[in-house]
Coordinates of C-alpha atoms in Angstrom, one line a residue:
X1 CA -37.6 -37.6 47.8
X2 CA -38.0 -36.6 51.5
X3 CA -35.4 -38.8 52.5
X4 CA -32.6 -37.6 49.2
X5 CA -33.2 -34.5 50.8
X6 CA -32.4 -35.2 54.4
X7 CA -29.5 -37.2 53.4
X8 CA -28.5 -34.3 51.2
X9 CA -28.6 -31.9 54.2
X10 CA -27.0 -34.4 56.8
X11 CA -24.0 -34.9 54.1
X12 CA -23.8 -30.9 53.5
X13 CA -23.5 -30.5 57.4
X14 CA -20.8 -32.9 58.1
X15 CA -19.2 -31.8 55.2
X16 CA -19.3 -28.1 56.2
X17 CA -17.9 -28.3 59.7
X18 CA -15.4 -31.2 59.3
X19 CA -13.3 -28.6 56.8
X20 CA -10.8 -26.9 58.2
X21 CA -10.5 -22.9 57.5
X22 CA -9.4 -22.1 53.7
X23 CA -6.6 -20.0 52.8
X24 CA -6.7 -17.5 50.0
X25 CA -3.3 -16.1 50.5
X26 CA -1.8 -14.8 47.8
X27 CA 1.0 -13.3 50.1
X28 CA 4.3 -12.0 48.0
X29 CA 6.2 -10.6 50.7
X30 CA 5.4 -10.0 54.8
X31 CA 7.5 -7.1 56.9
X32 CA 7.6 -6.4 59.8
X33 CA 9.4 -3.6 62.1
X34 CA 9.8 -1.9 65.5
X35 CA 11.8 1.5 65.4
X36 CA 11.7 4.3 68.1
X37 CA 12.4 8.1 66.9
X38 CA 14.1 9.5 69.9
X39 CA 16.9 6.3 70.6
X40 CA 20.5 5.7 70.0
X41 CA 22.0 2.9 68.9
X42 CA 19.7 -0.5 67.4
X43 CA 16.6 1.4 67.7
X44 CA 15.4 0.5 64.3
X45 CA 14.7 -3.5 63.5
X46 CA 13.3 -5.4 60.4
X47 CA 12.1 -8.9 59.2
X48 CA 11.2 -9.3 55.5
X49 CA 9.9 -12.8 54.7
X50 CA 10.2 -13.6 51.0
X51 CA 9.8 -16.9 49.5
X52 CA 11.8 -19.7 52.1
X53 CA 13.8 -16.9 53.6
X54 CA 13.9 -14.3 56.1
X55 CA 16.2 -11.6 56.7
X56 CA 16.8 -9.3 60.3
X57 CA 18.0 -6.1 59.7
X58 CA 19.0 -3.8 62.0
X59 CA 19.5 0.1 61.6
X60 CA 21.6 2.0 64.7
X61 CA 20.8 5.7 65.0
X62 CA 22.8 8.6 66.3
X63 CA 19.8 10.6 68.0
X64 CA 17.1 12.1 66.6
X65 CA 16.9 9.6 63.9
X66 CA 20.0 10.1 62.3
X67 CA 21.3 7.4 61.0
X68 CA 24.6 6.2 61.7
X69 CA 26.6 3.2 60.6
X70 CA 26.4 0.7 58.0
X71 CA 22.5 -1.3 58.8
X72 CA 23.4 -5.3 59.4
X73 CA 21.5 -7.5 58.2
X74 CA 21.2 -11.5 58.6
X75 CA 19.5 -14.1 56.8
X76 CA 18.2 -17.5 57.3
X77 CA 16.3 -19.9 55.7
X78 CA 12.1 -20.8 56.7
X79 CA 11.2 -23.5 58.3
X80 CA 8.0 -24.9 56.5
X81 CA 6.5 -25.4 60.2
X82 CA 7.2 -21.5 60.5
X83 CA 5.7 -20.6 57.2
X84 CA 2.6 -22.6 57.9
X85 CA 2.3 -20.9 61.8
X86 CA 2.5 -17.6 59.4
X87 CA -0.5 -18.5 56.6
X88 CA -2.5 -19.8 59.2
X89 CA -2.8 -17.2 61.6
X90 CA -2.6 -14.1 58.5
X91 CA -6.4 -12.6 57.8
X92 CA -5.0 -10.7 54.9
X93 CA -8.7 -9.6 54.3
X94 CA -9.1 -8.2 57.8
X95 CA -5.4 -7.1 57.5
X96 CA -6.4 -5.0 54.5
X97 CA -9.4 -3.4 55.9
X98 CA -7.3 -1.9 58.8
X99 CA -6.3 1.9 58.9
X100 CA -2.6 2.4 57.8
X101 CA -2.2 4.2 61.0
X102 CA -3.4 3.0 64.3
X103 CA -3.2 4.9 68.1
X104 CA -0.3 7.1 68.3
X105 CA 2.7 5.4 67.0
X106 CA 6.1 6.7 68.5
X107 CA 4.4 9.2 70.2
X108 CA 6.2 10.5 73.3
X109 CA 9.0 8.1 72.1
X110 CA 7.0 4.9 72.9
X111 CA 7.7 3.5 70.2
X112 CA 5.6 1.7 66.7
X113 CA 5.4 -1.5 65.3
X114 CA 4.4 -2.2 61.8
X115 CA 3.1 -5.1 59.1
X116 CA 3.5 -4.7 55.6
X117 CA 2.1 -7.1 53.3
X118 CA 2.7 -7.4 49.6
X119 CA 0.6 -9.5 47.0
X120 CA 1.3 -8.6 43.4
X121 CA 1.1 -4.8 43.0
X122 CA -0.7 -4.3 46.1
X123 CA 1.0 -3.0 49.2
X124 CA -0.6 -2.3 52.6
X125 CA 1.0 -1.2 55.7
X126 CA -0.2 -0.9 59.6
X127 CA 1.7 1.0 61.9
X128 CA 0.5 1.0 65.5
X129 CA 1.9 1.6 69.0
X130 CA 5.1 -0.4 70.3
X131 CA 3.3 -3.5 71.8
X132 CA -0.1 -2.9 71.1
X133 CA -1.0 -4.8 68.7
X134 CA -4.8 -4.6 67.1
X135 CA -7.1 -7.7 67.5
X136 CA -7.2 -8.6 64.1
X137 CA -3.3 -9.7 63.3
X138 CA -2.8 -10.4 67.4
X139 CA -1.7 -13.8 66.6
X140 CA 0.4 -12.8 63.5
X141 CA 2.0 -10.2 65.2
X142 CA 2.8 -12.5 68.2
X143 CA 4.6 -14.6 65.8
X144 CA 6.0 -12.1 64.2
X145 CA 8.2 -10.8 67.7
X146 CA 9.3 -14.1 68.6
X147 CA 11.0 -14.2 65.3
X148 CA 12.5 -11.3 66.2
X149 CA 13.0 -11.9 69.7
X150 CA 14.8 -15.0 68.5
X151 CA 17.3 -12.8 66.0
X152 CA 17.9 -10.2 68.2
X153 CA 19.2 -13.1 70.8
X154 CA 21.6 -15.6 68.4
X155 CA 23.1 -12.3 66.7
X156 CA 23.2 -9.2 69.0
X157 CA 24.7 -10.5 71.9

């Protein structure tokens, strides 16, 4: 009996720390934005992620956040390396526990940033300061402006 249970703790043990982290993600829809109130031109920009695709839209102001001009918007296809990169570095339960609203978002025209997330008929959304990302979605956020950094370059140029 003394030995089952030694073998049964040894086998629990390996078996807990050889597994990697689980997912529960039941992630409908991810968005993500930059926009600065007192800009003219491409001051507002926008990723939604749906399914395999992702679309950059980009809103040009005339001051004072008036909008001006017809928004463009471009769309390409996922990368299943990319959508991984995304699951695996989304704590949608720490995402959910964070405070819609975070520092002083556009404040002083600094600029915000936000993260949306949609999973069946829930919706929650973080706006923070323009680069300052909180500690919880860091790494999603990260990835999150390289997509955009990586739009902005192949069609706004």
């Amino acid at each position: 009996m003394k030995k089952q249970l030694i073998f049964s703790m040894i086998l629990s043990t390996i078996l807990c720390t050889s597994c990697e982290k689980e997912i529960d993600l039941n992630v409908d829809v991810v968005n993500y934005g930059t926009s600065f109130g007192m800009c003219v031109g491409p001051c507002r920009k926008e990723l939604n992620f749906v399914n395999n695709e992702v679309s950059f839209t980009v809103f040009t102001t005339e001051g004072r956040g008036a909008m001006g001009g017809v928004p463009k918007t471009f769309k390409e296809s996922l990368g299943k390396d990319f959508q991984k990169s995304l699951t695996k570095n989304l704590d949608y339960k720490a995402f959910k526990q964070l405070n819609e609203t975070i520092g002083c978002p556009d404040c002083a025209d600094g600029g915000a940033e936000w993260v949306e997330i949609i999973s069946g008929d829930t919706k929650h959304r973080v706006t923070f300061e323009y680069g300052k990302s909180p500690k919880e979605i860091d790494a999603l956020v990260t990835i999150l402006r390289e997509k955009k950094a990586y739009f902005e370059q192949k069609y706004l140029k």
